[in-house]
Tab-separated table of C-alpha atoms in Angstrom:
chain	number	residue	atom	x	y	z
A	168	MET	CA	0.066	-0.016	0.099
A	169	ASN	CA	1.405	3.379	-1.045
A	170	SER	CA	0.478	6.644	0.751
A	171	GLN	CA	-1.680	7.634	-1.943
A	172	GLN	CA	-4.349	4.591	-1.117
A	173	PRO	CA	-6.882	5.121	1.409
A	174	LYS	CA	-6.489	3.718	4.836
A	175	GLN	CA	-8.217	0.321	5.503
A	176	HIS	CA	-11.092	0.903	8.250
A	177	LEU	CA	-10.220	-1.916	10.891
A	178	VAL	CA	-13.053	-2.210	13.395
A	179	ILE	CA	-12.122	-4.181	16.557
A	180	LEU	CA	-14.888	-5.445	18.966
A	181	GLY	CA	-14.086	-5.590	22.626
A	182	ALA	CA	-11.347	-3.985	25.130
A	183	GLY	CA	-9.953	-6.874	26.532
A	184	PHE	CA	-6.285	-8.262	26.693
A	185	GLY	CA	-6.711	-9.337	22.821
A	186	ALA	CA	-8.009	-6.317	21.508
A	187	ILE	CA	-5.817	-3.972	23.202
A	188	SER	CA	-2.854	-6.021	22.466
A	189	LEU	CA	-3.712	-5.649	18.581
A	190	VAL	CA	-4.575	-1.872	19.245
A	191	LYS	CA	-1.288	-0.884	20.739
A	192	ARG	CA	0.998	-2.799	17.681
A	193	ILE	CA	-1.198	-1.939	14.608
A	194	ASP	CA	0.387	0.235	12.048
A	195	LEU	CA	-2.071	3.493	12.051
A	196	LYS	CA	-0.036	4.402	8.598
A	197	HIS	CA	-2.133	1.521	7.012
A	198	TYR	CA	-5.217	1.417	9.165
A	199	ARG	CA	-8.060	3.625	10.505
A	200	VAL	CA	-8.755	1.718	13.702
A	201	THR	CA	-12.280	1.896	15.422
A	202	VAL	CA	-12.772	0.132	18.884
A	203	ILE	CA	-16.276	-0.453	19.860
A	204	SER	CA	-17.248	-1.830	23.528
A	205	PRO	CA	-19.841	-1.292	25.949
A	206	ARG	CA	-16.854	-1.193	28.363
A	207	ASN	CA	-14.807	2.173	27.881
A	208	HIS	CA	-11.672	0.911	29.695
A	209	PHE	CA	-9.313	-2.087	29.527
A	210	LEU	CA	-9.409	-4.043	33.012
A	211	PHE	CA	-6.619	-5.923	34.111
A	212	THR	CA	-8.565	-8.969	35.202
A	213	PRO	CA	-5.704	-11.260	36.844
A	214	LEU	CA	-5.642	-8.720	39.898
A	215	LEU	CA	-9.507	-8.327	39.980
A	216	PRO	CA	-9.801	-10.583	42.975
A	217	SER	CA	-7.481	-8.144	44.972
A	218	THR	CA	-9.722	-5.423	44.463
A	219	THR	CA	-12.534	-7.209	46.409
A	220	ALA	CA	-10.656	-7.425	49.384
A	221	GLY	CA	-9.177	-4.007	49.423
A	222	LYS	CA	-5.533	-4.803	48.685
A	223	ILE	CA	-5.700	-2.889	45.350
A	224	GLU	CA	-8.243	-0.158	44.449
A	225	PHE	CA	-10.438	-0.341	41.535
A	226	ARG	CA	-9.290	2.330	39.173
A	227	SER	CA	-5.770	1.193	39.787
A	228	ILE	CA	-6.156	-1.914	37.423
A	229	ILE	CA	-8.096	-0.032	34.462
A	230	GLU	CA	-7.016	2.333	31.624
A	231	PRO	CA	-9.412	4.366	29.299
A	232	VAL	CA	-9.325	2.837	25.805
A	233	ARG	CA	-8.854	6.490	24.247
A	234	ARG	CA	-5.521	6.361	26.324
A	235	THR	CA	-4.154	3.287	25.123
A	236	ARG	CA	-3.006	4.630	21.871
A	237	LYS	CA	-3.157	8.109	20.278
A	238	GLY	CA	-4.956	8.140	16.911
A	239	ILE	CA	-7.373	5.441	17.196
A	240	GLU	CA	-11.323	6.087	17.500
A	241	PHE	CA	-13.472	4.880	20.099
A	242	VAL	CA	-17.248	4.220	20.196
A	243	GLN	CA	-19.029	3.076	23.631
A	244	ALA	CA	-21.611	0.804	22.198
A	245	GLU	CA	-22.494	-2.924	21.983
A	246	ALA	CA	-22.569	-4.887	18.711
A	247	ILE	CA	-25.934	-6.656	18.049
A	248	GLY	CA	-25.414	-7.495	14.549
A	249	LEU	CA	-22.994	-8.496	11.690
A	250	ASP	CA	-23.733	-8.547	7.995
A	251	THR	CA	-20.528	-10.041	6.734
A	252	ALA	CA	-21.548	-9.683	2.933
A	253	ALA	CA	-22.287	-6.004	3.206
A	254	LYS	CA	-19.357	-5.623	5.903
A	255	THR	CA	-21.641	-3.785	7.988
A	256	LEU	CA	-21.643	-3.983	11.925
A	257	ALA	CA	-25.010	-3.195	13.711
A	258	CYS	CA	-24.420	-1.306	17.006
A	259	ARG	CA	-26.601	0.054	19.968
A	260	THR	CA	-25.618	2.462	22.674
A	261	VAL	CA	-25.128	1.282	26.297
A	262	ASP	CA	-28.325	2.949	27.214
A	263	LYS	CA	-30.183	1.112	24.588
A	264	THR	CA	-31.779	4.688	23.383
A	265	ALA	CA	-30.094	4.591	19.572
A	266	GLU	CA	-28.910	2.007	16.808
A	267	PHE	CA	-26.543	2.693	14.091
A	268	PRO	CA	-24.425	0.947	11.583
A	269	ILE	CA	-20.668	1.000	11.209
A	270	ALA	CA	-18.878	0.021	7.758
A	271	TYR	CA	-15.732	-1.837	7.953
A	272	ASP	CA	-12.904	-3.069	5.530
A	273	GLN	CA	-11.526	-5.622	8.179
A	274	MET	CA	-13.318	-6.784	11.523
A	275	VAL	CA	-11.809	-8.326	14.433
A	276	ILE	CA	-14.512	-9.848	17.061
A	277	ALA	CA	-12.369	-9.907	20.450
A	278	VAL	CA	-15.671	-9.747	22.523
A	279	GLY	CA	-14.487	-12.266	25.322
A	280	ALA	CA	-16.959	-14.233	27.212
A	281	TRP	CA	-19.558	-14.535	29.637
A	282	ASN	CA	-19.751	-16.388	32.978
A	283	ASN	CA	-21.135	-19.933	32.534
A	284	THR	CA	-24.429	-20.542	34.888
A	285	TYR	CA	-24.923	-23.943	33.210
A	286	GLY	CA	-28.731	-23.147	32.930
A	287	ILE	CA	-28.846	-23.557	37.146
A	288	PRO	CA	-31.852	-22.062	38.544
A	289	GLY	CA	-31.237	-18.956	40.554
A	290	VAL	CA	-27.470	-18.181	39.838
A	291	LYS	CA	-28.098	-14.872	37.834
A	292	GLU	CA	-30.631	-13.666	40.385
A	293	HIS	CA	-28.963	-14.647	43.710
A	294	ALA	CA	-25.319	-15.061	42.890
A	295	MET	CA	-22.593	-12.779	42.485
A	296	PHE	CA	-20.020	-12.675	39.579
A	297	LEU	CA	-16.335	-11.670	39.437
A	298	LYS	CA	-15.676	-10.759	35.880
A	299	GLU	CA	-16.050	-6.865	35.672
A	300	LEU	CA	-14.820	-4.027	38.020
A	301	THR	CA	-18.651	-3.391	38.863
A	302	ASP	CA	-18.806	-7.001	40.284
A	303	ALA	CA	-15.655	-6.540	42.156
A	304	ARG	CA	-17.241	-3.300	43.792
A	305	ASN	CA	-20.413	-5.212	44.492
A	306	ILE	CA	-18.716	-8.011	46.282
A	307	ARG	CA	-16.607	-5.421	48.388
A	308	GLU	CA	-19.469	-3.505	49.406
A	309	ARG	CA	-21.455	-6.816	50.254
A	310	VAL	CA	-18.588	-8.087	52.202
A	311	THR	CA	-18.463	-4.991	54.314
A	312	TRP	CA	-22.071	-4.758	54.744
A	313	CYS	CA	-22.119	-8.581	56.437
A	314	LEU	CA	-19.400	-7.496	58.849
A	315	GLU	CA	-21.104	-4.412	59.820
A	316	ARG	CA	-24.318	-5.949	60.191
A	317	ALA	CA	-23.132	-9.037	62.083
A	318	ASP	CA	-21.541	-6.839	64.748
A	319	VAL	CA	-24.717	-5.101	65.640
A	320	PRO	CA	-25.567	-6.062	69.177
A	321	GLY	CA	-28.549	-8.369	69.865
A	322	ILE	CA	-28.098	-10.148	66.421
A	323	THR	CA	-28.837	-14.035	66.756
A	324	PRO	CA	-26.337	-16.450	66.292
A	325	GLU	CA	-28.111	-18.014	63.322
A	326	VAL	CA	-28.082	-14.670	61.335
A	327	ARG	CA	-24.702	-13.991	62.331
A	328	ARG	CA	-23.408	-17.146	61.059
A	329	ARG	CA	-25.241	-16.624	57.837
A	330	LEU	CA	-23.808	-13.170	57.468
A	331	LEU	CA	-20.298	-14.247	58.238
A	332	HIS	CA	-20.326	-17.294	55.757
A	333	PHE	CA	-19.006	-16.564	52.336
A	334	VAL	CA	-19.315	-19.017	49.741
A	335	VAL	CA	-17.194	-19.475	46.486
A	336	VAL	CA	-18.713	-21.745	43.717
A	337	GLY	CA	-15.609	-23.095	41.409
A	338	GLY	CA	-12.262	-24.060	42.027
A	339	GLY	CA	-10.456	-22.438	38.791
A	340	PRO	CA	-7.970	-19.722	39.353
A	341	THR	CA	-10.458	-16.887	39.991
A	342	GLY	CA	-12.439	-18.782	42.683
A	343	VAL	CA	-9.210	-19.824	44.207
A	344	GLU	CA	-7.436	-16.602	44.208
A	345	PHE	CA	-10.822	-14.724	45.548
A	346	ALA	CA	-11.025	-17.133	48.440
A	347	ALA	CA	-7.223	-16.558	49.187
A	348	GLU	CA	-7.902	-12.747	49.205
A	349	LEU	CA	-10.755	-13.021	51.187
A	350	ASP	CA	-8.888	-15.010	53.850
A	351	ASP	CA	-5.996	-12.650	53.885
A	352	LEU	CA	-8.395	-9.809	54.422
A	353	PHE	CA	-9.965	-11.365	57.612
A	354	ASN	CA	-6.789	-12.786	58.886
A	355	GLU	CA	-5.055	-9.215	58.655
A	356	GLU	CA	-7.835	-7.148	59.723
A	357	LEU	CA	-10.751	-8.849	61.794
A	358	ALA	CA	-8.861	-8.657	65.168
A	359	LYS	CA	-8.027	-5.052	64.750
A	360	LEU	CA	-11.582	-3.784	63.341
A	361	TYR	CA	-14.080	-6.549	64.120
A	362	PRO	CA	-12.491	-8.146	67.217
A	363	HIS	CA	-15.973	-9.695	68.126
A	364	LEU	CA	-16.166	-11.666	64.658
A	365	GLN	CA	-12.899	-12.792	63.985
A	366	HIS	CA	-13.619	-16.500	65.421
A	367	ASP	CA	-16.943	-16.608	63.521
A	368	VAL	CA	-16.225	-15.803	59.844
A	369	THR	CA	-16.228	-19.214	57.597
A	370	ILE	CA	-14.949	-19.490	53.945
A	371	THR	CA	-16.434	-22.319	51.768
A	372	LEU	CA	-15.070	-23.199	48.335
A	373	VAL	CA	-17.585	-25.533	46.569
A	374	GLU	CA	-15.953	-27.417	43.421
A	375	GLY	CA	-17.680	-29.867	41.375
A	376	GLY	CA	-14.572	-31.839	40.655
A	377	LYS	CA	-12.382	-33.729	42.390
A	378	SER	CA	-9.367	-31.218	42.757
A	379	LEU	CA	-8.829	-27.393	42.493
A	380	LEU	CA	-7.071	-25.600	39.741
A	381	ASN	CA	-7.429	-28.400	37.092
A	382	SER	CA	-5.349	-26.844	34.721
A	383	PHE	CA	-2.275	-26.939	37.176
A	384	ASP	CA	0.214	-29.809	38.067
A	385	GLN	CA	-1.314	-32.447	40.305
A	386	GLY	CA	1.507	-31.337	42.902
A	387	LEU	CA	0.540	-28.046	43.117
A	388	ARG	CA	-3.208	-28.805	43.201
A	389	ASP	CA	-2.627	-30.881	46.336
A	390	TYR	CA	-0.456	-28.111	48.147
A	391	THR	CA	-3.316	-25.714	47.460
A	392	ALA	CA	-5.823	-27.995	48.935
A	393	ARG	CA	-3.587	-28.484	52.090
A	394	ARG	CA	-3.114	-24.688	52.262
A	395	PHE	CA	-6.581	-24.012	52.232
A	396	GLN	CA	-7.368	-26.648	54.850
A	397	ASN	CA	-4.284	-25.213	57.195
A	398	GLU	CA	-5.643	-21.723	56.582
A	399	GLY	CA	-9.420	-22.950	57.535
A	400	ILE	CA	-10.900	-22.693	54.258
A	401	SER	CA	-13.413	-25.518	53.595
A	402	VAL	CA	-13.418	-27.074	50.231
A	403	ARG	CA	-16.085	-29.633	49.325
A	404	PHE	CA	-15.191	-31.533	46.434
A	405	GLN	CA	-17.495	-33.236	43.900
A	406	SER	CA	-20.390	-30.901	45.120
A	407	LYS	CA	-22.568	-29.934	42.254
A	408	VAL	CA	-24.993	-27.195	42.415
A	409	LYS	CA	-28.678	-27.926	41.830
A	410	GLU	CA	-30.284	-24.335	42.681
A	411	VAL	CA	-29.181	-21.020	44.172
A	412	GLN	CA	-32.151	-19.526	46.644
A	413	PRO	CA	-31.595	-16.183	48.476
A	414	GLY	CA	-28.934	-16.888	50.925
A	415	LYS	CA	-28.714	-20.292	50.122
A	416	LEU	CA	-26.981	-22.630	48.042
A	417	VAL	CA	-28.869	-26.295	47.328
A	418	LEU	CA	-26.529	-29.170	46.141
A	419	GLU	CA	-27.475	-32.150	43.850
A	420	ASP	CA	-26.994	-34.462	46.893
A	421	GLY	CA	-29.798	-32.531	48.979
A	422	ALA	CA	-27.352	-30.612	51.123
A	423	THR	CA	-27.790	-26.846	51.687
A	424	ILE	CA	-25.234	-24.051	52.385
A	425	GLU	CA	-26.617	-20.960	53.884
A	426	ALA	CA	-24.476	-17.809	53.128
A	427	GLU	CA	-25.218	-14.108	52.760
A	428	VAL	CA	-22.388	-13.878	49.733
A	429	ILE	CA	-22.233	-16.599	47.099
A	430	VAL	CA	-19.660	-15.668	44.277
A	431	TRP	CA	-20.137	-17.769	41.350
A	432	SER	CA	-16.868	-18.595	39.200
A	433	THR	CA	-17.484	-21.658	37.294
A	434	GLY	CA	-16.037	-21.036	33.693
A	435	PHE	CA	-17.165	-19.249	30.409
A	436	ALA	CA	-20.245	-19.103	28.106
A	437	PRO	CA	-20.462	-17.255	24.831
A	438	ALA	CA	-21.140	-13.746	24.790
A	439	GLY	CA	-24.868	-12.948	23.596
A	440	PHE	CA	-23.139	-11.395	20.255
A	441	VAL	CA	-21.533	-14.531	19.532
A	442	GLN	CA	-24.256	-16.567	20.316
A	443	GLY	CA	-26.342	-14.611	17.421
A	444	LEU	CA	-23.689	-14.768	15.001
A	445	SER	CA	-24.193	-17.740	12.114
A	446	LEU	CA	-20.484	-18.419	11.908
A	447	ALA	CA	-19.050	-21.832	12.527
A	448	LYS	CA	-18.467	-22.600	15.933
A	449	GLU	CA	-17.051	-25.653	18.267
A	450	ARG	CA	-18.992	-27.458	20.835
A	451	THR	CA	-18.896	-24.756	23.573
A	452	GLY	CA	-20.116	-21.856	21.330
A	453	ARG	CA	-16.763	-20.366	20.470
A	454	ILE	CA	-16.078	-19.059	16.930
A	455	LEU	CA	-13.985	-21.209	14.742
A	456	THR	CA	-11.044	-19.787	12.834
A	457	ASP	CA	-8.456	-21.077	10.797
A	458	GLU	CA	-4.359	-20.717	11.591
A	459	PHE	CA	-4.366	-17.262	10.814
A	460	MET	CA	-7.267	-15.942	13.131
A	461	ARG	CA	-9.495	-15.655	9.892
A	462	VAL	CA	-13.137	-16.669	9.894
A	463	PRO	CA	-13.466	-19.229	7.337
A	464	GLY	CA	-16.086	-18.068	4.564
A	465	HIS	CA	-16.174	-14.176	5.925
A	466	LEU	CA	-13.432	-11.978	4.006
A	467	GLY	CA	-11.898	-9.623	6.216
A	468	VAL	CA	-13.488	-11.243	9.437
A	469	TYR	CA	-10.973	-12.271	12.323
A	470	ALA	CA	-11.774	-13.631	15.849
A	471	ILE	CA	-9.603	-13.923	18.759
A	472	GLY	CA	-9.639	-14.145	22.581
A	473	ASP	CA	-12.119	-15.914	24.883
A	474	CYS	CA	-14.545	-15.771	22.107
A	475	ALA	CA	-12.851	-18.027	19.541
A	476	THR	CA	-10.565	-20.735	18.604
A	477	PRO	CA	-8.485	-22.135	15.804
A	478	ALA	CA	-10.209	-25.399	14.247
A	479	SER	CA	-6.895	-27.195	14.533
A	480	VAL	CA	-6.308	-26.712	18.159
A	481	THR	CA	-8.091	-25.442	21.167
A	482	LEU	CA	-6.467	-22.583	22.888
A	483	PRO	CA	-6.855	-21.771	26.748
A	484	GLN	CA	-9.341	-18.913	27.498
A	485	THR	CA	-6.496	-17.087	29.575
A	486	ALA	CA	-5.256	-13.639	29.091
A	487	GLN	CA	-1.752	-14.828	27.680
A	488	ALA	CA	-3.578	-16.492	24.936
A	489	ALA	CA	-5.516	-13.579	24.124
A	490	MET	CA	-2.531	-11.274	24.220
A	491	GLN	CA	-0.430	-13.476	22.083
A	492	GLN	CA	-3.213	-13.604	19.301
A	493	GLY	CA	-3.760	-9.982	19.355
A	494	LYS	CA	0.146	-9.314	18.814
A	495	TYR	CA	0.275	-12.021	16.100
A	496	LEU	CA	-2.644	-10.424	14.409
A	497	ALA	CA	-1.298	-6.947	14.436
A	498	THR	CA	2.027	-7.911	13.212
A	499	SER	CA	0.018	-10.121	10.192
A	500	LEU	CA	-2.317	-7.305	9.382
A	501	ASN	CA	0.781	-4.999	9.042
A	502	ARG	CA	2.711	-7.319	6.909
A	503	LEU	CA	-0.479	-7.895	4.486
A	504	ALA	CA	-0.740	-4.133	4.266
A	505	ARG	CA	2.889	-4.199	2.924
A	506	GLY	CA	2.050	-7.052	0.667
A	507	LYS	CA	4.215	-9.400	2.622
A	508	ALA	CA	3.478	-12.907	3.432
A	509	ILE	CA	2.264	-14.185	7.177
A	510	LYS	CA	3.061	-17.019	9.072
A	511	PRO	CA	0.226	-19.351	11.187
A	512	PHE	CA	-0.283	-18.490	14.756
A	513	VAL	CA	1.525	-20.594	17.224
A	514	PHE	CA	0.655	-20.522	20.812
A	515	ASN	CA	3.622	-20.259	23.348
A	516	ASN	CA	2.441	-21.556	26.530
A	517	LEU	CA	4.505	-19.649	29.133
A	518	GLY	CA	2.913	-20.958	32.109
A	519	MET	CA	0.481	-20.226	34.601
A	520	LEU	CA	0.418	-18.563	37.924
A	521	ALA	CA	-2.044	-18.377	40.793
A	522	TYR	CA	-2.091	-16.657	44.345
A	523	ILE	CA	-3.330	-19.055	47.133
A	524	GLY	CA	-3.072	-16.466	50.181
A	525	ASP	CA	-0.667	-15.920	52.987
A	526	ASN	CA	1.783	-14.565	50.836
A	527	ARG	CA	2.281	-17.659	48.864
A	528	ALA	CA	1.721	-18.427	44.948
A	529	LEU	CA	2.091	-21.319	42.521
A	530	ALA	CA	3.947	-21.136	39.088
A	531	ASP	CA	3.602	-23.964	36.533
A	532	ILE	CA	5.628	-23.460	33.534
A	533	PRO	CA	5.493	-26.617	31.543
A	534	LYS	CA	8.330	-25.949	29.097
A	535	ALA	CA	10.771	-25.114	31.749
A	536	LYS	CA	9.465	-28.245	33.576
A	537	LEU	CA	9.171	-26.082	36.809
A	538	ARG	CA	6.338	-26.186	39.401
A	539	TRP	CA	7.103	-23.774	41.995
A	540	ARG	CA	5.403	-22.724	45.046
A	541	GLY	CA	5.664	-20.620	48.087
A	542	ILE	CA	6.762	-17.084	49.129
A	543	LEU	CA	9.367	-16.608	46.681
A	544	ILE	CA	6.841	-17.419	43.950
A	545	TYR	CA	4.670	-14.850	45.365
A	546	ILE	CA	7.086	-12.157	44.785
A	547	PHE	CA	7.427	-13.315	41.317
A	548	TRP	CA	3.629	-13.395	40.721
A	549	ARG	CA	3.752	-9.799	41.882
A	550	SER	CA	6.440	-8.872	39.460
A	551	ALA	CA	4.991	-10.735	36.394
A	552	TYR	CA	1.670	-8.913	36.924
A	553	ILE	CA	3.320	-5.740	37.466
A	554	THR	CA	4.984	-6.014	34.202
A	555	ARG	CA	1.935	-6.902	32.263
A	556	LEU	CA	-0.134	-3.947	33.530
A	557	VAL	CA	-0.922	-1.834	30.492
A	558	SER	CA	0.294	1.579	31.507
A	559	LEU	CA	3.132	3.293	33.898
A	560	LYS	CA	-0.034	4.971	35.628
A	561	ASN	CA	-1.245	1.457	36.617
A	562	LYS	CA	2.092	0.123	37.758
A	563	VAL	CA	2.750	2.811	39.876
A	564	LEU	CA	-0.944	2.889	41.512
A	565	VAL	CA	-0.697	-1.015	42.222
A	566	LEU	CA	2.827	-0.690	43.773
A	567	PHE	CA	1.285	2.196	45.768
A	568	ASP	CA	-1.816	0.382	46.831
A	569	TRP	CA	0.267	-2.717	47.872
A	570	PHE	CA	2.408	-0.770	49.821
A	571	LYS	CA	-0.546	1.325	51.439
A	572	ALA	CA	-2.499	-1.796	52.480
A	573	TRP	CA	0.896	-3.208	54.093
A	574	VAL	CA	1.660	-0.149	55.988
A	575	PHE	CA	-1.788	1.342	56.863
A	576	GLY	CA	-4.319	-1.816	56.268
A	577	ARG	CA	-7.422	-2.506	54.027
A	578	ASP	CA	-9.797	0.212	53.603
A	579	LEU	CA	-13.249	-1.209	54.602
A	580	SER	CA	-15.256	2.150	54.392
A	581	ARG	CA	-18.638	1.880	53.058
A	582	PHE	CA	-19.969	4.992	51.011
């Protein structure tokens, strides 16, 4: 492409790891970039559990999309339809008051995924999720309310037990890290701020399978289960949920668990926009692509991140996979604009990290055949996440939040 040719209009749906990695590397000399997302910021989700327990403040892990790259366009809206023949995207404003079309030359679908409720009754109505910043804020507010309400004089023991019982459904990384952060909060702050409650708080993690963190090495899984047992976190394995009622979890074996806070973290389901697309999908509803991230049969349409996977190999729904896809696609589009050949995408598994509480973390790095755990890995975990934050502002704010919580304690104010 020479300087006299018009720029290709590249429309990117989403503001997650895949989309932002693409935005930061695309050549704006060849492409006019428009990002469309109902959320006007990028969210560093690996640190989201830390915000629920007051270790990190909410705005420290977000960056406005408009600040991620100078020269891009941003439209805060949700996609509601796609006409690949006419190369037109139908959009609707977040407040649902207006609809409008956007034409594109190249389209990248990177809308992520929703929480998977598996159709279980009552989950959407009575459980809390941990996927967006509003979810984390709601959980933090509810946890603080439970502590304040349980400390009111004259409350009955039955009501106090329910208020101080916190249940997490799902033993994946998000569920484990949330339970660990919550346990840290109670261990560090209850004796100082709520001395009457420090022996009454309980945390229960409900897992439908036989172990926690199924994507990790078996030795690390067993270590996590032992750590949780030592910390007093109750883990119920092979416990499948039948229904969620107000303040109550009903299991398939008939048992019930009463709790004021039930956090649901059991995996991913296709986003509504993806569900409505007439594109080829695999059994879980993810868009199928070729090895170049292209959607077969639809010229100029690509899909990356949690909402898609190549037909030849199933990619994990993780931040690192989405980031690698975003970087790859930016490089490929830049090369195509210059008339150069491109290579297929190859996922490089850099390993997995997880925080398990009490300043201990796990690192499972298959290529190096390293399975580490403990306090030193916690330092590595912190360092790795700091380097991956999208801006210098985020890095400074997160470091300051950690230091502030260590020196002055967590902020449990309600407002």
